[in-house]
């Protein structure tokens, strides 16, 4: 870009020049490369979420999912007790609901009552393995 906001086409690489390092790849190799690069991009975001989440953030997520403050507090307490804080409380509720074939709301209420934490632990243990 120039000082006046105009594009300086003399320094722009053409599409053909930019794709040279990819031209020899098959569709399958391009697909694999895409997901490798996506993982590199997303992993720092996931890591930040694991390291910097707090019970207040997790309760806030659950409130936005339709749970009351008291329900959210009980779910977050269970998430902490089961070592799943880095997975995210909303994520835990969603994955357990998916596994059990229940609604998000039903699942969250069960978790708040102390039920189905074995399912959550198993699901996220499989992911970590």
N, CA, C and O of each residue as an XYZ file, in Angstrom:
516
protein
N       0.835     -1.178      0.000
C       0.000      0.000      0.000
C       0.884      1.246      0.000
O       1.933      1.277      0.644
N       0.464      2.229     -0.699
C       1.173      3.506     -0.722
C       0.630      4.393      0.384
O      -0.327      4.036      1.072
N       1.246      5.542      0.546
C       0.802      6.492      1.574
C      -0.647      6.902      1.387
O      -1.331      7.227      2.357
N      -1.118      6.890      0.157
C      -2.491      7.321     -0.113
C      -3.479      6.157     -0.074
O      -4.636      6.325     -0.460
N      -3.048      4.984      0.384
C      -3.948      3.848      0.494
C      -4.131      3.073     -0.801
O      -4.987      2.191     -0.875
N      -3.341      3.386     -1.824
C      -3.460      2.670     -3.094
C      -2.558      1.444     -3.057
O      -1.511      1.461     -2.411
N      -2.954      0.394     -3.737
C      -2.135     -0.817     -3.805
C      -0.974     -0.611     -4.750
O      -1.130     -0.068     -5.843
N       0.186     -1.048     -4.319
C       1.375     -1.003     -5.164
C       1.492     -2.367     -5.830
O       2.025     -3.309     -5.243
N       0.995     -2.467     -7.049
C       0.940     -3.750     -7.746
C       2.311     -4.275     -8.125
O       2.451     -5.471     -8.383
N       3.322     -3.433     -8.166
C       4.658     -3.885     -8.551
C       5.249     -4.834     -7.515
O       6.111     -5.644     -7.857
N       4.814     -4.760     -6.262
C       5.351     -5.655     -5.233
C       4.412     -6.805     -4.885
O       4.794     -7.709     -4.142
N       3.207     -6.784     -5.405
C       2.258     -7.862     -5.134
C       2.642     -9.109     -5.917
O       2.877     -9.056     -7.124
N       2.703    -10.232     -5.206
C       2.932    -11.499     -5.894
C       1.614    -11.936     -6.517
O       0.544    -11.751     -5.936
N       1.706    -12.505     -7.679
C       0.493    -13.007     -8.308
C       0.075    -14.296     -7.619
O       0.854    -14.910     -6.890
N      -1.143    -14.687     -7.858
C      -1.644    -15.940     -7.290
C      -0.744    -17.101     -7.702
O      -0.416    -17.955     -6.879
N      -0.355    -17.133     -8.940
C       0.489    -18.234     -9.432
C       1.827    -18.272     -8.705
O       2.335    -19.351     -8.401
N       2.396    -17.118     -8.427
C       3.671    -17.076     -7.703
C       3.489    -17.539     -6.258
O       4.333    -18.257     -5.721
N       2.400    -17.132     -5.641
C       2.159    -17.488     -4.242
C       1.839    -18.967     -4.065
O       2.078    -19.515     -2.989
N       1.314    -19.620     -5.076
C       0.907    -21.015     -4.930
C       1.970    -22.006     -5.394
O       1.750    -23.216     -5.325
N       3.113    -21.522     -5.865
C       4.149    -22.415     -6.391
C       4.529    -23.528     -5.413
O       4.679    -24.678     -5.824
N       4.686    -23.209     -4.142
C       5.110    -24.217     -3.167
C       4.018    -25.244     -2.863
O       4.271    -26.245     -2.192
N       2.809    -24.993     -3.356
C       1.699    -25.922     -3.138
C       1.290    -26.667     -4.410
O       0.543    -27.644     -4.345
N       1.769    -26.216     -5.542
C       1.305    -26.727     -6.836
C       1.515    -28.232     -6.999
O       0.713    -28.896     -7.656
N       2.558    -28.767     -6.426
C       2.872    -30.190     -6.596
C       2.057    -31.103     -5.672
O       2.111    -32.325     -5.814
N       1.311    -30.530     -4.737
C       0.571    -31.338     -3.765
C      -0.746    -31.858     -4.343
O      -1.436    -31.165     -5.092
N      -1.071    -33.091     -3.976
C      -2.358    -33.671     -4.378
C      -3.460    -33.060     -3.513
O      -3.181    -32.352     -2.545
N      -4.707    -33.340     -3.872
C      -5.830    -32.844     -3.071
C      -5.744    -33.359     -1.634
O      -6.009    -32.621     -0.685
N      -5.373    -34.622     -1.485
C      -5.254    -35.201     -0.151
C      -4.140    -34.519      0.645
O      -4.304    -34.245      1.834
N      -3.017    -34.247     -0.005
C      -1.912    -33.566      0.669
C      -2.285    -32.123      1.032
O      -1.903    -31.627      2.092
N      -3.028    -31.458      0.152
C      -3.499    -30.101      0.450
C      -4.448    -30.118      1.647
O      -4.384    -29.249      2.516
N      -5.320    -31.110      1.678
C      -6.258    -31.262      2.787
C      -5.488    -31.438      4.098
O      -5.791    -30.785      5.096
N      -4.498    -32.318      4.086
C      -3.686    -32.562      5.277
C      -2.939    -31.301      5.685
O      -2.893    -30.958      6.867
N      -2.361    -30.618      4.720
C      -1.619    -29.372      5.005
C      -2.547    -28.317      5.609
O      -2.173    -27.630      6.559
N      -3.744    -28.191      5.064
C      -4.710    -27.227      5.596
C      -4.960    -27.485      7.077
O      -4.916    -26.557      7.884
N      -5.224    -28.746      7.440
C      -5.537    -29.052      8.833
C      -4.319    -28.924      9.731
O      -4.458    -28.583     10.906
N      -3.125    -29.190      9.207
C      -1.909    -28.972      9.997
C      -1.746    -27.489     10.321
O      -1.452    -27.121     11.458
N      -1.940    -26.643      9.312
C      -1.816    -25.198      9.521
C      -2.926    -24.673     10.427
O      -2.694    -23.792     11.254
N      -4.123    -25.212     10.269
C      -5.236    -24.801     11.128
C      -4.934    -25.144     12.580
O      -5.190    -24.345     13.481
N      -4.389    -26.334     12.802
C      -4.039    -26.742     14.162
C      -2.990    -25.807     14.757
O      -3.081    -25.434     15.927
N      -1.991    -25.427     13.949
C      -0.970    -24.489     14.429
C      -1.586    -23.150     14.821
O      -1.154    -22.515     15.783
N      -2.580    -22.735     14.081
C      -3.240    -21.459     14.343
C      -4.131    -21.520     15.579
O      -4.150    -20.586     16.380
N      -4.861    -22.605     15.733
C      -5.858    -22.716     16.796
C      -5.252    -23.150     18.132
O      -5.763    -22.767     19.184
N      -4.193    -23.927     18.115
C      -3.621    -24.465     19.351
C      -3.265    -23.381     20.371
O      -3.572    -23.559     21.550
N      -2.639    -22.273     19.984
C      -2.363    -21.234     20.987
C      -3.641    -20.654     21.610
O      -3.647    -20.281     22.783
N      -4.702    -20.582     20.834
C      -5.972    -20.087     21.373
C      -6.540    -21.068     22.394
O      -7.028    -20.665     23.450
N      -6.473    -22.351     22.072
C      -6.952    -23.368     23.007
C      -6.108    -23.379     24.271
O      -6.632    -23.502     25.378
N      -4.797    -23.248     24.099
C      -3.894    -23.222     25.250
C      -4.210    -22.033     26.153
O      -4.241    -22.169     27.376
N      -4.441    -20.885     25.557
C      -4.793    -19.698     26.346
C      -6.093    -19.936     27.109
O      -6.221    -19.535     28.266
N      -7.049    -20.582     26.465
C      -8.311    -20.894     27.132
C      -8.119    -21.835     28.303
O      -8.773    -21.691     29.335
N      -7.220    -22.804     28.145
C      -6.955    -23.740     29.238
C      -6.251    -23.041     30.396
O      -6.537    -23.317     31.562
N      -5.338    -22.144     30.075
C      -4.525    -21.513     31.107
C      -5.212    -20.334     31.784
O      -4.946    -20.053     32.952
N      -6.076    -19.653     31.076
C      -6.575    -18.386     31.597
C      -8.063    -18.362     31.918
O      -8.613    -17.296     32.196
N      -8.719    -19.502     31.886
C     -10.133    -19.495     32.254
C     -10.254    -19.439     33.773
O      -9.329    -19.799     34.501
N     -11.383    -18.992     34.218
C     -11.642    -18.894     35.657
C     -13.048    -19.426     35.927
O     -13.854    -19.544     35.004
N     -13.340    -19.742     37.170
C     -14.713    -20.159     37.480
C     -15.742    -19.110     37.052
O     -16.828    -19.461     36.591
N     -15.408    -17.835     37.201
C     -16.354    -16.779     36.811
C     -16.622    -16.806     35.311
O     -17.762    -16.634     34.881
N     -15.586    -17.019     34.521
C     -15.768    -17.101     33.067
C     -16.631    -18.304     32.725
O     -17.541    -18.207     31.901
N     -16.349    -19.429     33.351
C     -17.112    -20.646     33.065
C     -18.576    -20.497     33.486
O     -19.474    -20.960     32.782
N     -18.816    -19.861     34.620
C     -20.203    -19.605     35.026
C     -20.895    -18.699     34.015
O     -22.064    -18.900     33.688
N     -20.173    -17.713     33.528
C     -20.734    -16.790     32.539
C     -21.136    -17.529     31.267
O     -22.191    -17.257     30.693
N     -20.305    -18.454     30.834
C     -20.632    -19.261     29.649
C     -21.919    -20.042     29.898
O     -22.813    -20.070     29.053
N     -22.002    -20.667     31.055
C     -23.191    -21.463     31.382
C     -24.441    -20.597     31.504
O     -25.529    -21.028     31.121
N     -24.302    -19.392     32.028
C     -25.444    -18.473     32.096
C     -25.959    -18.180     30.697
O     -27.169    -18.114     30.478
N     -25.043    -18.004     29.749
C     -25.435    -17.731     28.367
C     -26.033    -18.960     27.689
O     -26.715    -18.852     26.670
N     -25.771    -20.120     28.266
C     -26.373    -21.349     27.752
C     -27.754    -21.584     28.365
O     -28.422    -22.560     28.024
N     -28.183    -20.703     29.261
C     -29.527    -20.788     29.810
C     -29.638    -21.326     31.222
O     -30.747    -21.523     31.719
N     -28.514    -21.568     31.878
C     -28.562    -22.066     33.250
C     -28.653    -20.899     34.220
O     -28.166    -19.804     33.939
N     -29.276    -21.143     35.356
C     -29.348    -20.112     36.397
C     -27.981    -20.000     37.064
O     -27.110    -20.848     36.871
N     -27.813    -18.963     37.835
C     -26.558    -18.748     38.548
C     -26.254    -19.909     39.497
O     -25.114    -20.365     39.587
N     -27.271    -20.376     40.196
C     -27.086    -21.481     41.150
C     -26.731    -22.768     40.406
O     -25.856    -23.516     40.841
N     -27.408    -23.027     39.287
C     -27.103    -24.220     38.480
C     -25.689    -24.134     37.922
O     -24.935    -25.107     37.961
N     -25.339    -22.964     37.404
C     -24.004    -22.774     36.826
C     -22.930    -22.982     37.884
O     -21.899    -23.598     37.614
N     -23.164    -22.476     39.072
C     -22.195    -22.626     40.157
C     -21.972    -24.105     40.479
O     -20.834    -24.530     40.675
N     -23.041    -24.880     40.535
C     -22.927    -26.312     40.841
C     -22.190    -27.053     39.727
O     -21.379    -27.938     40.001
N     -22.466    -26.699     38.483
C     -21.793    -27.348     37.351
C     -20.306    -27.018     37.373
O     -19.470    -27.906     37.209
N     -19.975    -25.755     37.572
C     -18.563    -25.349     37.600
C     -17.840    -26.024     38.758
O     -16.690    -26.436     38.607
N     -18.484    -26.142     39.892
C     -17.874    -26.839     41.023
C     -17.544    -28.285     40.627
O     -16.471    -28.792     40.954
N     -18.467    -28.939     39.925
C     -18.217    -30.302     39.452
C     -17.097    -30.365     38.433
O     -16.279    -31.285     38.460
N     -17.055    -29.395     37.538
C     -15.984    -29.334     36.534
C     -14.629    -29.235     37.234
O     -13.683    -29.935     36.871
N     -14.541    -28.370     38.233
C     -13.292    -28.210     38.986
C     -12.959    -29.499     39.732
O     -11.824    -29.972     39.676
N     -13.936    -30.067     40.425
C     -13.717    -31.287     41.212
C     -13.239    -32.453     40.360
O     -12.516    -33.322     40.847
N     -13.635    -32.479     39.098
C     -13.267    -33.586     38.217
C     -12.092    -33.249     37.302
O     -11.793    -34.000     36.373
N     -11.429    -32.129     37.559
C     -10.227    -31.767     36.806
C     -10.483    -31.432     35.351
O      -9.618    -31.650     34.503
N     -11.654    -30.909     35.052
C     -12.023    -30.632     33.664
C     -12.079    -29.139     33.340
O     -12.592    -28.751     32.290
N     -11.562    -28.315     34.223
C     -11.646    -26.865     34.029
C     -11.030    -26.438     32.695
O     -11.568    -25.560     32.019
N      -9.931    -27.036     32.320
C      -9.276    -26.688     31.065
C     -10.083    -27.054     29.833
O      -9.783    -26.591     28.732
N     -11.089    -27.868     30.005
C     -11.949    -28.267     28.882
C     -13.099    -27.295     28.682
O     -13.691    -27.243     27.604
N     -13.416    -26.531     29.707
C     -14.519    -25.577     29.620
C     -15.822    -26.213     30.066
O     -16.193    -27.290     29.601
N     -16.503    -25.543     30.963
C     -17.747    -26.081     31.525
C     -18.814    -26.279     30.458
O     -19.489    -27.309     30.439
N     -18.972    -25.312     29.578
C     -19.962    -25.435     28.508
C     -19.650    -26.592     27.587
O     -20.549    -27.300     27.133
N     -18.361    -26.781     27.311
C     -17.923    -27.882     26.459
C     -18.238    -29.223     27.117
O     -18.698    -30.156     26.460
N     -17.986    -29.304     28.415
C     -18.285    -30.536     29.149
C     -19.775    -30.853     29.059
O     -20.156    -31.985     28.761
N     -20.612    -29.858     29.316
C     -22.065    -30.074     29.256
C     -22.463    -30.525     27.857
O     -23.222    -31.482     27.704
N     -21.962    -29.853     26.854
C     -22.311    -30.170     25.467
C     -21.891    -31.589     25.091
O     -22.683    -32.331     24.509
N     -20.648    -31.977     25.417
C     -20.162    -33.310     25.044
C     -20.936    -34.412     25.769
O     -21.253    -35.442     25.173
N     -21.236    -34.202     27.032
C     -22.001    -35.208     27.777
C     -23.416    -35.303     27.209
O     -23.952    -36.403     27.072
N     -24.021    -34.173     26.880
C     -25.362    -34.176     26.277
C     -25.351    -34.949     24.970
O     -26.248    -35.747     24.699
N     -24.336    -34.707     24.172
C     -24.203    -35.401     22.887
C     -24.068    -36.907     23.105
O     -24.699    -37.700     22.407
N     -23.256    -37.288     24.062
C     -23.024    -38.706     24.359
C     -24.291    -39.398     24.868
O     -24.573    -40.536     24.492
N     -25.044    -38.716     25.714
C     -26.234    -39.323     26.323
C     -27.500    -39.136     25.497
O     -28.529    -39.746     25.787
N     -27.428    -38.300     24.474
C     -28.605    -38.035     23.654
C     -29.652    -37.201     24.382
O     -30.848    -37.321     24.118
N     -29.198    -36.366     25.289
C     -30.092    -35.500     26.056
C     -29.922    -34.056     25.607
O     -28.981    -33.727     24.886
N     -30.832    -33.206     26.036
C     -30.687    -31.779     25.742
C     -29.579    -31.201     26.620
O     -29.211    -31.776     27.644
N     -29.066    -30.069     26.200
C     -28.046    -29.368     26.985
C     -28.599    -29.069     28.385
O     -27.919    -29.276     29.391
N     -29.810    -28.592     28.427
C     -30.438    -28.218     29.702
C     -30.550    -29.424     30.640
O     -30.147    -29.351     31.801
N     -31.098    -30.527     30.133
C     -31.236    -31.733     30.965
C     -29.879    -32.192     31.487
O     -29.721    -32.513     32.665
N     -28.917    -32.214     30.592
C     -27.588    -32.688     30.966
C     -26.975    -31.803     32.035
O     -26.420    -32.300     33.015
N     -27.071    -30.489     31.851
C     -26.528    -29.566     32.844
C     -27.165    -29.753     34.203
O     -26.484    -29.703     35.227
N     -28.468    -29.967     34.218
C     -29.157    -30.181     35.494
C     -28.700    -31.481     36.155
O     -28.525    -31.537     37.372
N     -28.508    -32.524     35.347
C     -27.985    -33.779     35.900
C     -26.587    -33.564     36.482
O     -26.290    -34.030     37.582
N     -25.739    -32.861     35.746
C     -24.383    -32.600     36.238
C     -24.426    -31.775     37.523
O     -23.660    -32.031     38.453
N     -25.308    -30.797     37.576
C     -25.444    -29.971     38.782
C     -25.859    -30.816     39.988
O     -25.518    -30.494     41.127
N     -26.595    -31.898     39.728
C     -27.023    -32.816     40.796
C     -25.955    -33.859     41.115
O     -26.143    -34.692     42.002
N     -24.836    -33.814     40.394
C     -23.752    -34.762     40.644
C     -23.820    -36.029     39.815
O     -23.072    -36.973     40.070
N     -24.703    -36.068     38.827
C     -24.870    -37.264     38.000
C     -24.080    -37.141     36.693
O     -23.846    -36.040     36.196
N     -23.682    -38.270     36.159
C     -23.037    -38.410     34.848
C     -21.617    -37.842     34.772
O     -21.095    -37.648     33.675
N     -20.996    -37.576     35.901
C     -19.615    -37.106     35.848
C     -18.679    -38.214     35.373
O     -17.603    -37.931     34.846
N     -19.077    -39.464     35.554
C     -18.287    -40.580     35.030
C     -18.224    -40.515     33.511
O     -17.191    -40.822     32.916
N     -19.318    -40.119     32.886
C     -19.362    -39.980     31.427
C     -18.427    -38.854     30.999
O     -17.661    -39.008     30.049
N     -18.489    -37.731     31.694
C     -17.624    -36.589     31.366
C     -16.160    -36.980     31.497
O     -15.352    -36.683     30.618
N     -15.822    -37.644     32.591
C     -14.433    -38.045     32.814
C     -13.963    -38.984     31.711
O     -12.848    -38.842     31.207
N     -14.799    -39.935     31.336
C     -14.433    -40.879     30.277
C     -14.247    -40.164     28.943
O     -13.266    -40.406     28.240
N     -15.173    -39.295     28.596
C     -15.100    -38.595     27.308
C     -13.836    -37.764     27.195
O     -13.168    -37.780     26.161
N     -13.509    -37.043     28.247
C     -12.353    -36.165     28.165
C     -11.058    -36.896     28.428
O      -9.992    -36.418     28.040
N     -11.122    -38.052     29.083
C      -9.934    -38.886     29.217
C      -9.558    -39.446     27.857
O      -8.376    -39.544     27.528
N     -10.574    -39.819     27.053
C     -10.329    -40.326     25.703
C      -9.689    -39.256     24.835
O      -8.813    -39.558     24.024
N     -10.116    -38.010     24.997
C      -9.556    -36.908     24.213
C      -8.105    -36.678     24.596
O      -7.267    -36.425     23.730
N      -7.798    -36.764     25.895
C      -6.444    -36.499     26.372
C      -5.484    -37.617     25.997
O      -4.284    -37.380     25.861
N      -5.997    -38.831     25.827
C      -5.136    -39.987     25.537
C      -4.593    -39.964     24.138
O      -3.854    -40.868     23.747
